[in-house]
Short mmCIF file of C-alpha atoms in Angstrom, two decimals:
data_model
loop_
_atom_site.label_atom_id
_atom_site.label_comp_id
_atom_site.label_asym_id
_atom_site.label_seq_id
_atom_site.Cartn_x
_atom_site.Cartn_y
_atom_site.Cartn_z
CA UNK A 82 13.21 -7.44 -4.12
CA UNK A 83 15.24 -5.95 -1.17
CA UNK A 84 16.94 -2.63 -1.38
CA UNK A 85 20.66 -2.48 -2.03
CA UNK A 86 23.02 -2.25 0.99
CA UNK A 87 25.05 0.90 1.63
CA UNK A 88 28.14 -0.70 0.06
CA UNK A 89 26.30 -1.87 -2.93
CA UNK A 90 24.68 1.60 -3.22
CA UNK A 91 28.22 3.13 -3.20
CA UNK A 92 29.51 0.66 -5.75
CA UNK A 93 26.62 1.21 -8.13
CA UNK A 94 26.87 4.84 -8.18
CA UNK A 95 30.68 4.72 -8.28
CA UNK A 96 30.41 2.70 -11.49
CA UNK A 97 27.77 5.04 -12.93
CA UNK A 98 29.94 7.98 -12.18
CA UNK A 99 33.05 6.35 -13.59
CA UNK A 100 31.35 5.38 -16.95
CA UNK A 101 29.17 8.39 -17.53
CA UNK A 102 30.62 10.51 -20.16
CA UNK A 103 28.28 13.26 -21.26
CA UNK A 104 26.70 14.69 -18.07
CA UNK A 105 23.86 13.86 -15.80
CA UNK A 106 21.35 13.04 -18.43
CA UNK A 107 23.55 10.04 -19.56
CA UNK A 108 23.81 8.90 -15.98
CA UNK A 109 20.08 8.81 -15.82
CA UNK A 110 19.86 6.19 -18.36
CA UNK A 111 22.26 3.91 -16.25
CA UNK A 112 20.41 4.70 -13.09
CA UNK A 113 17.18 3.68 -14.74
CA UNK A 114 18.58 0.39 -16.06
CA UNK A 115 19.84 -0.55 -12.61
CA UNK A 116 17.10 0.69 -10.18
CA UNK A 117 14.18 0.16 -12.33
CA UNK A 118 15.62 -2.90 -14.09
CA UNK A 119 16.22 -4.64 -10.69
CA UNK A 120 12.63 -3.74 -9.57
CA UNK A 121 13.89 -1.44 -6.72
CA UNK A 122 11.81 1.74 -7.95
CA UNK A 123 8.92 1.75 -10.54
CA UNK A 124 9.44 3.51 -13.83
CA UNK A 125 6.84 6.02 -13.02
CA UNK A 126 8.41 6.70 -9.59
CA UNK A 127 11.91 6.92 -11.22
CA UNK A 128 10.74 9.64 -13.72
CA UNK A 129 9.01 11.50 -10.95
CA UNK A 130 12.37 11.63 -9.34
CA UNK A 131 13.93 12.97 -12.47
CA UNK A 132 11.35 15.70 -12.64
CA UNK A 133 12.14 16.66 -9.10
CA UNK A 134 15.80 16.54 -9.52
CA UNK A 135 15.57 18.60 -12.64
CA UNK A 136 13.61 21.23 -10.76
CA UNK A 137 16.03 21.61 -7.97
CA UNK A 138 19.46 23.41 -7.96
CA UNK A 139 22.48 21.46 -8.82
CA UNK A 140 23.53 18.88 -11.44
CA UNK A 141 20.70 16.45 -12.24
CA UNK A 142 22.93 13.27 -11.90
CA UNK A 143 24.15 14.22 -8.42
CA UNK A 144 20.58 15.23 -7.44
CA UNK A 145 19.28 11.81 -8.68
CA UNK A 146 22.09 9.91 -6.85
CA UNK A 147 21.15 11.80 -3.62
CA UNK A 148 17.50 11.28 -4.11
CA UNK A 149 17.78 7.48 -4.87
CA UNK A 150 20.11 6.98 -1.93
CA UNK A 151 17.69 8.82 0.43
CA UNK A 152 14.91 6.71 -0.88
CA UNK A 153 16.74 3.48 0.14
CA UNK A 154 18.75 4.53 3.34
CA UNK A 155 17.64 7.98 4.44
CA UNK A 156 20.21 10.77 4.93
CA UNK A 157 23.16 8.31 5.11
CA UNK A 158 22.14 6.59 1.93
CA UNK A 159 21.98 10.08 0.17
CA UNK A 160 25.43 10.85 1.42
CA UNK A 161 26.88 7.49 0.29
CA UNK A 162 25.19 7.51 -3.24
CA UNK A 163 26.22 11.11 -3.76
CA UNK A 164 29.96 10.34 -2.89
CA UNK A 165 29.90 7.35 -5.13
CA UNK A 166 28.62 9.40 -7.99
CA UNK A 167 30.87 12.32 -7.78
CA UNK A 168 34.12 10.62 -6.62
CA UNK A 169 35.12 9.25 -10.10
CA UNK A 170 34.59 12.60 -11.73
CA UNK A 171 36.66 14.37 -9.04
CA UNK A 172 39.50 11.86 -9.60
CA UNK A 173 39.33 12.10 -13.33
CA UNK A 174 39.16 15.95 -13.43
CA UNK A 175 42.22 16.15 -11.18
CA UNK A 176 44.05 13.87 -13.50
CA UNK A 177 42.86 15.40 -16.58
CA UNK A 178 43.76 19.01 -15.29
CA UNK A 179 47.40 17.56 -14.66
CA UNK A 180 47.82 15.74 -17.86
CA UNK A 181 45.32 16.47 -20.73
CA UNK A 182 47.01 19.55 -22.01
CA UNK A 183 50.00 17.51 -23.01
CA UNK A 184 47.80 15.08 -25.06
CA UNK A 185 44.87 17.09 -26.40
CA UNK A 186 46.28 17.74 -29.77
CA UNK A 187 47.21 13.98 -30.33
CA UNK A 188 45.38 12.46 -33.16
CA UNK A 189 44.29 9.52 -31.04
CA UNK A 190 42.85 11.74 -28.41
CA UNK A 191 40.94 13.72 -31.06
CA UNK A 192 39.50 10.63 -32.62
CA UNK A 193 38.28 9.51 -29.29
CA UNK A 194 36.45 12.59 -28.52
CA UNK A 195 35.05 12.83 -31.98
CA UNK A 196 33.50 9.28 -31.40
CA UNK A 197 32.32 10.06 -27.83
CA UNK A 198 30.20 13.15 -28.74
CA UNK A 199 27.58 11.46 -31.10
CA UNK A 200 27.50 8.45 -28.71
CA UNK A 201 26.72 10.70 -25.86
CA UNK A 202 24.10 12.50 -27.89
CA UNK A 203 22.42 9.23 -28.66
CA UNK A 204 22.37 8.16 -24.97
CA UNK A 205 20.83 11.66 -23.97
CA UNK A 206 18.16 11.06 -26.85
CA UNK A 207 17.15 7.72 -25.37
CA UNK A 208 16.48 9.51 -21.94
CA UNK A 209 14.52 12.20 -23.71
CA UNK A 210 12.42 9.68 -25.70
CA UNK A 211 11.56 7.72 -22.40
CA UNK A 212 10.58 10.96 -20.50
CA UNK A 213 8.54 12.08 -23.61
CA UNK A 214 6.69 8.79 -23.79
CA UNK A 215 5.91 8.66 -20.07
CA UNK A 216 4.92 12.26 -19.91
CA UNK A 217 3.04 12.94 -23.10
CA UNK A 218 1.93 9.58 -24.31
CA UNK A 219 -0.81 7.21 -23.01
CA UNK A 220 0.62 3.92 -24.36
CA UNK A 221 -1.71 1.78 -22.21
CA UNK A 222 -4.61 3.02 -24.11
CA UNK A 223 -3.40 1.83 -27.38
CA UNK A 224 -2.02 -1.47 -26.07
CA UNK A 225 -5.51 -2.25 -24.52
CA UNK A 226 -7.19 -1.58 -27.73
CA UNK A 227 -4.61 -3.15 -29.92
CA UNK A 228 -5.17 -6.48 -28.21
CA UNK A 229 -8.42 -6.77 -30.22
CA UNK A 230 -6.41 -6.65 -33.41
CA UNK A 231 -7.37 -3.21 -34.62
CA UNK A 232 -6.24 0.24 -33.57
CA UNK A 233 -9.02 2.74 -34.43
CA UNK A 234 -9.15 6.46 -34.62
CA UNK A 235 -10.51 6.72 -31.03
CA UNK A 236 -7.49 4.79 -29.64
CA UNK A 237 -5.12 6.93 -31.59
CA UNK A 238 -6.64 10.14 -30.17
CA UNK A 239 -6.35 8.52 -26.74
CA UNK A 240 -2.56 8.00 -27.42
CA UNK A 241 -1.71 11.47 -26.28
CA UNK A 242 -2.10 13.20 -22.93
CA UNK A 243 -3.48 16.34 -24.54
CA UNK A 244 -3.13 18.94 -21.69
CA UNK A 245 0.40 17.86 -21.21
CA UNK A 246 1.10 18.06 -24.83
CA UNK A 247 -0.35 21.54 -25.17
CA UNK A 248 1.79 22.65 -22.28
CA UNK A 249 4.89 21.15 -23.80
CA UNK A 250 4.20 22.94 -27.09
CA UNK A 251 3.66 26.25 -25.32
CA UNK A 252 6.86 25.63 -23.23
CA UNK A 253 8.81 24.98 -26.38
CA UNK A 254 7.51 28.11 -28.00
CA UNK A 255 8.25 30.13 -25.06
CA UNK A 256 11.89 28.96 -24.82
CA UNK A 257 12.65 29.37 -28.53
CA UNK A 258 10.76 32.49 -29.20
CA UNK A 259 11.12 34.35 -26.04
CA UNK A 260 13.90 35.27 -23.51
CA UNK A 261 11.94 33.61 -20.71
CA UNK A 262 14.22 31.85 -18.25
CA UNK A 263 14.05 28.01 -18.15
CA UNK A 264 13.39 28.21 -14.37
CA UNK A 265 10.09 30.20 -15.05
CA UNK A 266 8.99 27.34 -17.42
CA UNK A 267 9.79 24.78 -14.68
CA UNK A 268 7.58 26.61 -12.10
CA UNK A 269 4.95 27.16 -14.71
CA UNK A 270 4.93 23.37 -15.34
CA UNK A 271 4.61 22.65 -11.61
CA UNK A 272 1.61 25.05 -11.26
CA UNK A 273 0.10 23.58 -14.61
CA UNK A 274 0.14 20.13 -13.10
CA UNK A 275 -1.33 21.24 -9.78
CA UNK A 276 -4.14 23.17 -11.57
CA UNK A 277 -4.94 21.01 -14.63
CA UNK A 278 -3.70 17.42 -14.12
#
């Protein structure tokens, strides 16, 4: 399938930016549904882009938009996709800064935000589950063995990418039990991938 035009790229990311409530991780779900769902980028390539965008400075949603735009149309595509992604937020923030203080205590506004918080958490959880399964699980091993009608212990042990899972557990422990900066964990992850994977 052919890549989107610059106009289509701008429209796609403008819509993503307009309807993303909850930050860049929520936008990733929308991006995945469009670019992977339409066959423009493979799922594995997409989550590699997520890893790179998360590891580089700046908001992940904007980084992803820039990366995907560059993937399709080089530098100009990156500019167009990034502009499409940030323009709705810019417009909304200007309007909110002007009018929101007048309405923030209204019961209807409070009810809307009370509902948006759990919805946003759910969308973020979907992205986390997808990244978790792609990074730490080897689902193809189980599906191949399950075609025979029986999933044995061997296929279940083959379900996990054990080296990645070990690093994931160590990273969680370091983040929760020490004061190590998350950037150090990201660099350690990159080094771990180079050496062990």
